[in-house]
Amino acid sequence: MSVLSLKNVVKRYHNHIAVNDVSFDVHENRIFGLLGPNGAGKTSLIRMITTITQIDDGEIYIAGEKLNPSHTAWIGYMPEERGLYKKMKVGEQLLFLAQIKGLTKEEAYRRIKVWFEKFEITSWWGKRVEELSKGMQQKIQFISTVVHQPKILILDEPFSGLDPINANLIKDEIYRLSQEGTSIIFSTHRMEQVEEVCQDIVLMNGGKIILNGEVNAIKESYKNHEYHVTYRGDLPALNNTGLNLGVHRPGEIHIKSDADTPANQILQTLINQGVAITGFSEIRPSLNEIFISKVEEQTHA
Amino acid sequence: MTTFLAPIGLILVMAFLIFLISRGSDTIKTIAVIDNAGIRDSSDTSINNLRIDYSYTDLPSAIAAYRDKKFSGVIELPPIVLDSKNYDINFHADEQLAIDESMSIKKLFRDRIKKHKINQLGIDASQLDLIDPKITIDPKTVDDKEKEMSSLTSKISSSIGAIVGYALFFIIFIYGNQVMHSVTEEKRNRIVEVLISSVKPFELMMGKVIGVGLVGLTQISIWAILLGIISLVGMNFIPSPDPDMLGATPDMLSKSKAFLPDDMVQVTKELLAINWFKIVPLYFFYFIIGYFTYAALFAAIGSAVGDNIQEAQVLVTIGSLPLIIASYIAISAVKAPNSSLAVWSSMLPFTAPVVMPVRLPIDPPSWQILVSILVSIIASILLIYIAARIYRMGILMYGKKASFGEILKWMVSKG
């Protein structure tokens, strides 16, 4: 069952169409990536899902129900442009943000305490936000996003500005939350982050969806049948083997092939030629490369 | 903290100033008076801080005594010429008299000379008193109404209205600005997007307006109570101002003694007779309507500007122009509550909340009050609606300030 469903959604601003007939489904318990370059329409889309702006055309469904303001209690949203009240104390601020999501004060207090213990930051309760470092503020912001146990968690560029340690911490939390039943929508233009974390993706450009599906399936379908071979010593001549040679650097070489030639055949040919093979794998294109080729396809269409 | 410190500080400063002024010169000075006019009275030994010594009868010895540091100066009273109005006193000293001292001396001798002249000329003192009429203007209403007020009462009650109007102007300015600052702060530290993913923009804006308004009411109430307490306590310590310093003649003084008790009773009675049950709720109404209108406007301004807070301040000042103009009209309305300026501006939106309170105590026609209320409510609702639409779009814009055309589009867009 899809926890979030978009059908032909359109968003127009006075001089351009930010979201142009977008449809996709997010399934329960999955980590879903909303990708695209800056200006693709991701944030406009997210703002409609979070009821910040109105839909101009089309429909959005949350767990089968048409989107309405009461659904904000089910959604946790961490925007790309994020911040907190600087002069307010951390504890008070989290209580406030939890309460506007519908939690009672007592319940909010309990849950915040649990998160503080988990992140080992209990001493921060009475500190003002401006006294904390940026990484610390991000942690607080993260807690404010998840404290009400939302069904859907929407994170817009969650790792921007984070050092590797804190980024890892958040990533672990994302995995854990996903396992505990939260559906996560992860929006970014950093494709390499997506490959690590997401299971399903949608690729947007110019307000339209240009790719939609499971990450592995997409990468499979974009295979070039190219192989990456590493070897020891010198490379014997391969000109007459019928092998299509690609990039060649000391110790490694790419072999281009086609769908009909099985990998074993290529491997066999190399071994026959006396290549001292240390590694052999199929090159799967990165999402970055897929994206670029897709966009170029679009521009030339 | 500042809530308590500010009025206390203000009172202390004022008390200190009054204290300084009223003490004047505190050293006791003795002045020798050579009485060649023959007007001295044995009861004159001092007046205020000046002691008078009549023991010297010629100038040289008095000057000698002055030099011996016995006196602060020597006054020569020349003989009185009955048909001359001028009377020149020579005051011999190195240091001139302070203003209050010279006024005291003038008053003393004026009294004496007057008495002397009345005596010499054979004038009846009571006839003299009747020459100066005591004029009062009694307002009479043309309509057949029971209630008539003395001019003083109407002035006092209009002043009360003016204070209310001015207080409103003040509150709107200060707390309206707070609302605007809150809006720009939320934009600047980027928390606003999280907030409006949880609550509707209209709820956020009105929550802010109401919240700040309540803070304002609390602060004003604390100030009012504190000032009330301090004034009551302070009344006992502040010396009554010397009438001579105010330039009053002795005649006025004797008349005012008669004036105070009776007329105060009259005024108090009339003040109590004013229909405060009708007026005070209206005061609250105008407070609330005026504050809400302007606060919503300031919230909209705060949301439409970029990170440049100076720009917002400028716009807010421009937006407060009707309010400032209204406060000036209110002052003129105290003197002329039924002038067409006062009447019209008490019914037009944006100026009504400040001008009508001034007019209320003089009982303007009910239809005017009704029109004023209706217009204020409609204008307020309209403005809050427009402000909400601007706010809703403005809080999501970052960096640059929206152009005027863009803002107009926001008012009609769906969001």
XYZ file of C-alpha atoms in Angstrom:
716
model
C 0.000 0.000 0.000
C 1.442 3.357 -0.799
C 1.764 5.678 2.121
C 2.018 8.647 -0.220
C 0.534 8.904 -3.668
C 0.809 11.746 -6.159
C -1.414 11.884 -9.207
C -0.807 14.411 -11.970
C 0.245 17.108 -9.592
C 0.873 20.564 -11.019
C 2.243 23.706 -9.410
C 2.430 26.966 -11.312
C 4.133 30.170 -10.348
C 3.482 33.359 -12.226
C 6.275 32.926 -14.697
C 6.956 29.207 -14.835
C 5.607 25.750 -14.080
C 7.533 24.384 -11.123
C 5.857 20.972 -10.980
C 4.548 19.645 -14.277
C 2.183 16.660 -14.144
C 4.055 14.605 -11.571
C 2.836 11.164 -10.470
C 4.507 8.572 -8.269
C 3.957 6.374 -5.234
C 5.955 5.970 -2.074
C 5.553 2.566 -0.470
C 5.442 1.895 3.207
C 8.692 1.344 5.072
C 10.827 2.228 2.121
C 13.505 4.845 1.852
C 12.534 6.910 -1.162
C 14.824 9.320 -2.953
C 13.553 12.476 -4.624
C 16.419 13.529 -6.816
C 17.216 16.243 -9.231
C 19.383 19.283 -9.740
C 18.641 22.596 -8.096
C 15.522 24.146 -9.579
C 14.076 20.796 -10.645
C 10.937 21.344 -8.580
C 11.722 19.072 -5.624
C 11.144 21.695 -2.965
C 7.954 22.936 -4.652
C 6.723 19.375 -4.656
C 7.624 18.830 -1.034
C 5.882 22.030 0.000
C 2.660 20.741 -1.494
C 2.966 17.436 0.316
C 3.570 19.233 3.620
C 0.519 21.520 3.031
C 2.661 24.627 2.975
C 1.443 25.550 -0.519
C -1.664 24.658 -2.470
C -1.877 22.180 -5.333
C -2.868 23.821 -8.602
C -3.910 20.585 -10.319
C -3.948 16.887 -9.508
C -4.220 15.109 -6.188
C -2.131 13.937 -3.282
C -3.164 11.026 -1.061
C -1.755 10.118 2.331
C -2.422 6.461 3.194
C -5.390 6.512 0.880
C -6.905 9.731 2.248
C -6.936 12.954 0.273
C -4.360 15.337 1.721
C -5.787 17.718 4.327
C -4.340 19.885 7.145
C -4.837 17.187 9.785
C -2.206 15.118 8.015
C 0.518 17.450 9.216
C 0.616 15.392 12.415
C 1.650 12.368 10.356
C 4.465 14.140 8.546
C 7.850 15.174 9.837
C 9.589 17.748 7.683
C 13.147 18.999 7.810
C 13.481 21.713 5.170
C 16.641 22.541 3.309
C 16.559 26.093 4.649
C 16.352 25.209 8.292
C 16.876 26.885 11.617
C 15.653 27.359 15.123
C 14.827 30.279 17.418
C 18.288 31.395 18.466
C 17.498 32.837 21.854
C 15.121 30.157 23.013
C 16.231 27.321 25.255
C 16.640 23.957 23.578
C 14.233 22.056 25.801
C 11.472 24.658 25.624
C 11.817 24.938 21.891
C 11.518 21.204 21.331
C 8.467 21.121 23.579
C 6.875 23.893 21.538
C 7.625 22.267 18.186
C 6.324 18.928 19.427
C 3.153 20.487 20.750
C 2.261 22.203 17.468
C 2.435 18.760 15.933
C -0.274 17.629 18.300
C 1.596 16.039 21.210
C 0.605 16.849 24.760
C 3.225 18.580 26.842
C 3.802 15.546 29.057
C 4.127 13.163 26.126
C 6.481 15.541 24.325
C 8.626 15.884 27.437
C 8.908 12.134 27.811
C 9.913 11.537 24.221
C 12.391 14.383 24.063
C 14.090 13.017 27.141
C 14.451 9.638 25.411
C 16.041 11.245 22.359
C 18.388 13.294 24.498
C 19.578 10.176 26.228
C 20.034 8.378 22.952
C 22.143 11.189 21.502
C 23.852 11.685 24.865
C 22.987 15.354 25.084
C 20.946 15.582 28.291
C 22.982 18.531 29.505
C 21.751 20.671 26.621
C 18.191 21.052 27.823
C 18.670 24.502 29.338
C 21.095 25.896 26.796
C 20.074 28.479 24.262
C 20.291 27.387 20.643
C 22.795 30.107 19.800
C 25.187 28.593 22.336
C 25.411 25.368 20.339
C 27.655 24.580 17.396
C 26.132 24.022 13.972
C 26.373 20.254 14.207
C 24.668 20.303 17.587
C 21.892 22.499 16.202
C 21.362 20.009 13.399
C 20.892 17.248 15.947
C 18.318 19.311 17.795
C 16.569 20.082 14.537
C 16.525 16.380 13.694
C 14.934 15.533 17.018
C 12.263 18.181 16.468
C 11.465 16.555 13.135
C 10.970 13.041 14.497
C 9.742 13.516 18.048
C 6.072 13.070 17.106
C 6.806 9.703 15.425
C 5.582 10.672 11.976
C 4.478 8.049 9.470
C 6.266 9.964 6.733
C 9.587 11.639 7.225
C 10.627 14.161 4.581
C 14.249 15.271 4.682
C 15.406 17.963 2.278
C 19.206 17.880 1.987
C 19.585 16.534 5.519
C 23.355 16.146 5.347
C 24.241 19.589 4.104
C 26.538 21.299 6.557
C 27.175 18.172 8.595
C 30.609 16.768 9.329
C 31.132 13.062 8.535
C 30.576 11.910 12.116
C 27.257 13.685 12.551
C 26.232 12.768 9.014
C 26.806 9.131 9.926
C 24.808 9.482 13.086
C 21.844 10.850 11.168
C 22.205 8.178 8.518
C 22.075 5.453 11.170
C 18.971 7.030 12.631
C 17.367 7.104 9.195
C 18.001 3.380 8.749
C 16.712 2.604 12.195
C 13.566 4.666 11.762
C 12.940 2.997 8.454
C 13.191 -0.402 10.056
C 10.793 0.641 12.790
C 8.139 1.529 10.242
C 8.673 5.115 9.127
C 8.546 5.824 5.411
C 11.324 8.194 4.488
C 11.515 10.621 1.599
C 14.992 11.884 1.060
C 15.446 14.831 -1.262
C 18.836 15.816 -2.586
C 20.922 16.760 -5.585
C 23.857 14.743 -4.232
C 23.436 11.496 -6.116
C 26.184 9.633 -4.332
C 24.375 10.044 -0.997
C 21.264 8.585 -2.534
C 22.954 5.483 -3.849
C 24.085 4.631 -0.351
C 20.770 5.124 1.343
C 17.739 4.919 -0.968
C 15.801 1.948 -2.193
C 13.404 3.659 -4.620
C 13.999 6.835 -6.505
C 12.343 9.398 -8.678
C 14.484 11.683 -10.786
C 13.136 15.142 -11.557
C 14.257 17.792 -13.972
C 12.483 20.949 -15.106
C 9.390 20.040 -13.122
C 8.980 16.662 -14.795
C 9.802 13.116 -13.744
C 12.410 11.602 -15.993
C 13.131 8.407 -14.115
C 11.153 6.352 -11.651
C 11.836 3.011 -10.010
C 13.911 0.863 -7.728
C 17.550 1.889 -7.528
C 18.969 -1.528 -8.365
C 16.577 -2.061 -11.243
C 17.448 1.289 -12.728
C 21.132 0.705 -12.478
C 20.686 -2.704 -14.052
C 18.753 -1.258 -16.945
C 21.435 1.303 -17.596
C 24.223 -1.158 -17.705
C 26.606 -0.591 -20.553
C 27.980 -4.063 -20.459
C 31.282 -2.627 -19.569
C 33.719 -4.501 -17.421
C 36.425 -3.294 -15.115
C 39.553 -5.436 -15.083
C 42.551 -5.003 -12.798
C 45.776 -6.883 -13.485
C 49.357 -7.272 -12.374
C 52.381 -6.450 -14.467
C 52.191 -5.626 -18.151
C 49.188 -6.022 -20.333
C 49.639 -8.451 -23.233
C 48.431 -7.331 -26.642
C 44.714 -7.686 -26.998
C 44.180 -6.185 -30.450
C 43.162 -9.318 -32.249
C 40.972 -10.790 -29.579
C 37.798 -9.094 -30.781
C 37.595 -7.299 -27.454
C 36.531 -3.704 -27.470
C 39.020 -1.874 -25.278
C 38.083 1.160 -23.272
C 39.873 3.323 -20.748
C 43.340 2.052 -19.939
C 45.356 3.102 -16.912
C 48.290 1.311 -15.316
C 46.904 -1.771 -13.640
C 43.354 -1.427 -14.888
C 41.439 -1.486 -18.115
C 37.815 -1.252 -19.232
C 36.427 -3.753 -21.681
C 33.306 -2.759 -23.595
C 30.956 -5.490 -24.619
C 27.353 -6.121 -25.574
C 24.323 -7.901 -24.165
C 25.040 -11.091 -26.064
C 28.521 -11.756 -24.795
C 28.487 -13.425 -21.371
C 31.034 -12.223 -18.845
C 32.665 -15.623 -18.633
C 33.568 -15.403 -22.300
C 35.424 -12.177 -21.862
C 37.156 -13.466 -18.779
C 38.176 -16.574 -20.666
C 39.597 -14.497 -23.523
C 41.670 -12.425 -21.123
C 42.997 -15.475 -19.325
C 43.888 -17.054 -22.659
C 45.869 -13.980 -23.563
C 47.841 -14.349 -20.335
C 46.542 -11.348 -18.427
C 47.417 -11.660 -14.747
C 43.961 -10.791 -13.504
C 43.539 -9.457 -9.974
C 39.978 -8.186 -10.321
C 37.007 -8.441 -12.651
C 33.641 -6.779 -12.228
C 30.814 -5.347 -14.232
C 30.620 -1.595 -14.226
C 27.253 -0.363 -13.090
C 26.759 3.296 -13.853
C 26.372 5.699 -10.979
C 23.113 7.520 -10.623
C 25.036 10.649 -11.423
C 26.020 9.284 -14.798
C 22.537 7.968 -15.459
C 21.096 11.320 -14.549
C 23.438 13.247 -16.807
C 22.794 10.957 -19.758
C 19.059 11.175 -19.151
C 19.096 14.943 -19.034
C 21.144 15.149 -22.188
C 18.670 12.807 -23.811
C 15.916 15.181 -22.813
C 17.663 18.266 -24.054
C 18.333 16.730 -27.430
C 14.852 15.326 -27.790
C 12.579 43.446 34.190
C 12.348 46.639 32.197
C 8.628 46.598 32.863
C 9.323 47.455 36.468
C 12.492 49.460 36.124
C 11.240 51.892 33.513
C 8.362 53.528 35.392
C 10.263 53.480 38.669
C 13.186 55.146 36.976
C 10.935 57.714 35.371
C 9.248 58.574 38.656
C 12.565 58.857 40.427
C 13.927 61.230 37.814
C 10.795 63.368 37.913
C 10.776 63.443 41.685
C 14.387 64.451 41.719
C 13.755 67.286 39.271
C 10.750 68.567 41.200
C 12.764 68.388 44.363
C 15.560 70.440 42.827
C 13.236 73.087 41.436
C 11.128 73.538 44.494
C 13.972 73.840 46.894
C 15.364 76.750 44.982
C 17.980 78.320 47.068
C 17.988 76.654 50.416
C 20.258 78.863 52.313
C 18.586 81.352 54.583
C 19.457 84.822 53.490
C 18.906 87.947 55.424
C 18.181 91.194 53.696
C 18.286 94.558 55.281
C 15.411 96.796 54.356
C 15.555 100.544 54.738
C 11.966 101.491 55.002
C 11.567 105.024 53.750
C 8.078 104.231 52.606
C 6.702 103.520 56.014
C 4.986 100.364 55.000
C 6.571 97.815 57.119
C 4.628 95.463 59.205
C 5.871 93.867 62.346
C 4.691 90.556 61.087
C 7.220 90.622 58.288
C 10.220 88.851 59.545
C 10.699 86.535 56.697
C 9.224 85.463 53.496
C 10.112 82.004 52.227
C 13.853 81.691 52.634
C 14.488 85.378 53.109
C 14.663 86.929 56.461
C 14.028 90.625 56.642
C 15.723 92.952 58.943
C 14.245 96.427 59.360
C 16.724 97.585 61.975
C 18.802 99.782 59.737
C 17.427 103.120 58.716
C 20.189 104.602 56.615
C 22.063 103.326 53.679
C 25.700 103.668 54.810
C 25.260 101.659 57.999
C 23.257 99.036 56.206
C 25.957 98.732 53.576
C 28.547 98.450 56.325
C 26.557 95.662 57.930
C 26.298 94.019 54.541
C 30.047 94.178 54.205
C 30.343 92.516 57.579
C 28.637 89.585 55.981
C 25.577 89.961 58.068
C 23.281 90.439 55.099
C 22.960 89.164 51.581
C 21.840 92.530 50.341
C 20.265 95.831 51.188
C 16.925 97.020 49.913
C 16.028 100.651 49.800
C 12.318 101.330 49.835
C 11.681 104.809 48.528
C 8.616 106.766 49.653
C 5.391 105.892 47.917
C 4.049 108.336 45.360
C 0.324 107.918 45.248
C -0.330 108.830 41.645
C 2.561 106.939 40.193
C 2.265 103.340 39.111
C 5.995 102.686 39.069
C 7.909 101.852 42.179
C 11.643 101.338 41.891
C 13.434 99.471 44.640
C 17.175 99.639 44.805
C 18.800 96.379 45.678
C 22.386 96.717 46.845
C 24.458 93.554 46.616
C 27.277 91.996 44.718
C 25.189 88.999 43.891
C 21.818 89.467 42.312
C 18.684 87.900 43.704
C 17.496 84.574 42.390
C 14.232 84.622 40.488
C 12.176 83.108 43.250
C 13.691 85.445 45.800
C 12.945 88.562 43.777
C 9.431 87.356 43.197
C 8.898 86.816 46.896
C 10.117 90.299 47.677
C 7.978 91.875 45.007
C 4.944 90.047 46.264
C 5.544 91.130 49.832
C 5.983 94.764 49.082
C 3.262 94.861 46.477
C 0.857 93.731 49.144
C 2.025 96.382 51.529
C 2.055 99.187 48.974
C -1.364 98.281 47.798
C -2.683 98.358 51.328
C -1.007 101.670 51.906
C -2.398 103.219 48.742
C -5.890 101.947 49.377
C -5.697 103.501 52.781
C -4.313 106.791 51.581
C -6.679 107.119 48.671
C -9.665 106.198 50.769
C -10.755 103.370 48.499
C -13.077 100.708 49.712
C -11.147 97.444 49.507
C -14.216 95.330 48.773
C -15.205 97.560 45.848
C -11.758 97.043 44.427
C -12.281 93.329 44.521
C -15.492 93.613 42.528
C -13.818 95.428 39.662
C -12.155 92.240 38.460
C -14.895 89.915 37.236
C -14.456 86.205 37.570
C -15.597 84.868 34.207
C -16.714 81.331 33.575
C -18.249 79.958 30.377
C -21.100 77.544 30.948
C -21.872 75.203 28.061
C -25.586 74.833 27.362
C -26.724 72.161 24.964
C -29.192 73.166 22.276
C -30.997 69.769 22.285
C -33.361 69.070 25.045
C -31.008 66.988 27.090
C -30.875 66.626 30.806
C -27.157 66.475 31.042
C -25.108 69.605 30.974
C -21.501 69.782 31.799
C -19.336 72.547 33.009
C -16.546 73.444 30.676
C -13.972 72.164 33.092
C -15.504 68.724 33.271
C -15.651 68.440 29.539
C -12.016 69.473 29.327
C -11.006 66.911 31.903
C -12.970 64.143 30.284
C -11.673 65.017 26.845
C -8.203 64.905 28.263
C -8.883 61.458 29.615
C -9.996 60.497 26.138
C -6.867 62.051 24.700
C -4.690 60.086 27.106
C -6.439 56.893 26.062
C -6.017 57.792 22.393
C -2.368 58.570 22.887
C -1.775 55.446 24.934
C -3.293 53.447 22.115
C -0.996 55.111 19.611
C 1.937 54.219 21.826
C 0.970 50.596 22.330
C 0.301 50.067 18.653
C 3.655 51.495 17.750
C 5.704 49.524 20.241
C 3.925 46.215 20.046
C 3.200 46.423 16.361
C 6.940 46.741 15.914
C 7.463 43.683 18.095
C 5.165 41.687 15.852
C 7.127 42.777 12.830
C 10.421 41.867 14.468
C 9.101 38.460 15.359
C 8.108 37.862 11.744
C 11.463 38.932 10.324
C 13.317 36.905 12.950
C 11.443 33.758 12.028
C 12.252 34.370 8.398
C 15.882 35.141 9.127
C 16.598 32.079 11.227
C 14.572 29.935 8.834
C 12.308 28.332 11.385
C 9.209 29.591 9.631
C 9.070 26.753 7.114
C 8.964 24.147 9.866
C 6.262 26.161 11.596
C 3.990 26.400 8.593
C 4.369 22.739 7.846
C 2.636 22.245 11.188
C 0.163 25.130 11.428
C -1.630 27.319 8.906
C 0.017 30.664 8.125
C -3.064 32.527 9.278
C -2.931 30.749 12.639
C 0.733 31.617 12.943
C 0.173 35.287 12.146
C -2.816 35.748 14.432
C -1.170 33.753 17.207
C 1.692 36.188 17.046
C -0.562 39.238 16.965
C -2.675 38.040 19.894
C 0.299 36.856 21.903
C 2.217 40.105 21.562
C -0.978 42.040 22.250
C -1.468 40.216 25.525
C 2.114 40.945 26.519
C 1.445 44.583 25.741
C -1.718 44.636 27.832
C 0.112 43.028 30.715
C 2.949 45.493 30.545
C 0.628 48.498 30.331
C -1.414 47.213 33.247
C 1.688 46.770 35.369
C 2.852 50.247 34.470
C -0.549 51.759 35.177
C -0.722 50.095 38.589
C 2.849 50.994 39.466
C 2.429 54.608 38.360
C -0.819 54.821 40.279
C 0.804 53.558 43.466
C 3.867 55.709 43.097
C 1.858 58.840 42.309
C -0.352 58.329 45.339
C 2.667 57.850 47.554
C 4.602 60.607 45.866
C 1.800 63.141 46.274
C 2.618 63.307 49.935
C 6.223 64.146 49.371
C 6.100 66.599 46.547
C 5.836 70.157 47.982
C 3.002 72.141 46.515
C 4.295 74.482 43.884
C 4.731 78.078 45.018
C 1.968 80.122 43.357
C 4.338 83.040 42.859
C 6.479 80.902 40.708
C 3.498 80.402 38.509
C 3.109 84.144 38.224
C -0.181 84.325 40.033
C -1.189 87.598 41.588
C -2.408 87.650 45.141
C -5.904 88.306 43.874
C -6.003 85.177 41.843
C -4.671 83.320 44.798
C -7.446 84.353 47.105
C -10.003 83.560 44.460
C -8.580 80.159 43.741
C -8.895 79.232 47.369
C -12.572 79.711 47.019
C -12.574 77.945 43.654
C -11.030 74.682 44.621
C -13.354 72.993 47.072
C -16.730 73.838 45.515
C -15.829 73.397 41.888
C -13.938 70.199 42.547
C -17.071 68.713 43.977
C -19.056 69.894 41.011
C -16.538 68.496 38.529
C -16.336 65.187 40.329
C -20.101 64.899 40.322
C -20.251 65.600 36.619
C -17.416 63.223 35.842
C -19.247 60.480 37.653
C -22.393 61.326 35.760
C -20.723 60.649 32.423
C -21.829 57.340 31.100
C -18.595 55.467 31.689
C -20.397 52.155 31.316
C -20.898 53.033 27.713
C -17.559 54.673 27.162
C -15.077 52.313 28.839
C -16.135 49.238 26.844
C -15.802 51.374 23.727
C -12.294 52.318 24.813
C -11.466 48.611 25.020
C -13.049 48.050 21.639
C -10.974 50.737 19.973
C -7.836 49.481 21.672
C -8.372 46.004 20.357
C -9.486 46.949 16.851
C -6.721 49.501 16.378
C -4.016 47.191 17.644
C -5.174 44.228 15.562
C -5.384 46.255 12.381
C -1.936 47.730 12.641
C -0.280 44.611 14.040
C -1.556 42.569 11.092
C -0.281 45.254 8.732
C 3.146 45.172 10.379
C 3.223 41.377 10.187
C 2.563 41.600 6.453
C 5.301 44.195 6.027
C 7.716 42.017 8.000
C 6.984 39.058 5.787
C 7.412 40.917 2.518
C 10.837 42.395 3.033
C 14.053 40.506 2.588
C 16.713 40.094 5.222
C 17.092 43.854 5.307
C 15.555 44.881 8.588
C 16.154 48.586 8.019
C 13.874 48.442 5.042
C 11.201 46.910 7.204
C 11.559 49.701 9.759
C 11.102 52.320 7.064
C 8.007 50.611 5.715
C 6.565 50.274 9.194
C 7.073 53.968 9.819
C 5.261 54.738 6.591
C 2.522 52.315 7.536
C 2.112 54.074 10.869
C 1.578 57.436 9.205
C -2.219 57.317 9.515
C -1.704 56.541 13.166
C 0.652 59.443 13.726
C -1.640 61.801 11.875
C -4.509 60.509 13.972
C -2.672 61.288 17.171
C -2.266 64.912 16.106
C -5.908 65.143 15.133
C -6.726 63.698 18.531
C -4.948 66.565 20.236
C -6.891 69.144 18.277
C -10.047 67.195 18.989
C -9.562 67.843 22.684
C -10.143 71.522 22.044
C -12.670 71.095 19.244
C -14.372 67.734 19.507
C -17.105 68.657 17.108
C -15.081 70.212 14.340
C -15.530 68.525 11.000
C -11.928 67.324 11.162
C -12.568 65.562 14.443
C -15.931 64.218 13.370
C -14.762 62.762 10.068
C -11.538 61.313 11.347
C -13.392 59.659 14.216
C -15.383 57.724 11.653
C -12.772 56.913 9.036
C -10.769 53.714 9.276
C -7.224 53.872 10.670
C -7.857 57.154 12.461
C -11.064 56.241 14.262
C -9.447 54.175 17.036
C -7.389 57.142 18.174
C -9.749 60.071 17.576
C -13.082 58.664 18.686
C -11.920 57.941 22.261
C -11.192 61.646 22.613
C -14.706 62.580 21.537
C -16.597 59.967 23.490
C -16.760 61.802 26.834
C -18.495 64.789 25.243
C -21.249 62.481 24.084
C -21.184 62.580 20.312
C -24.326 61.496 18.427
C -24.965 57.764 18.580
C -25.068 57.400 14.824
C -21.520 58.678 14.597
C -20.360 56.146 17.148
C -22.134 53.358 15.289
C -20.652 54.344 11.949
C -17.244 54.546 13.540
C -17.554 51.082 15.046
C -18.843 49.539 11.833
C -16.220 51.134 9.631
C -13.457 50.120 12.033
C -14.610 46.508 12.115
C -14.958 46.233 8.353
C -11.625 47.920 7.693
C -9.977 45.745 10.277
C -11.318 42.495 8.834
C -10.374 43.574 5.326
C -6.887 44.536 6.324
C -6.306 41.360 8.322
C -7.466 39.341 5.318
C -5.087 41.129 2.955
C -2.262 40.993 5.467
C -2.775 37.250 5.919
C -2.518 36.675 2.196
C 0.665 38.686 1.958
C 2.097 37.017 5.056
C 1.369 33.556 3.718
C 3.431 34.126 0.586
C 6.031 36.461 2.001
C 7.342 34.146 4.691
C 8.507 31.653 2.088
C 10.527 34.188 0.103
C 14.157 34.441 0.966
C 16.818 36.993 0.249
C 15.405 39.629 -1.967
C 12.562 41.919 -1.129
C 9.424 41.354 -3.152
C 8.531 44.083 -5.606
C 5.237 45.867 -5.185
C 3.788 44.103 -8.211
C 4.670 40.729 -6.780
C 2.992 41.589 -3.523
C -0.167 42.524 -5.361
C -0.105 39.144 -7.084
C 0.230 37.417 -3.732
C -2.998 38.967 -2.607
C -4.926 37.193 -5.299
C -2.978 33.952 -5.691
C -4.269 30.711 -4.287
C -1.096 29.958 -2.375
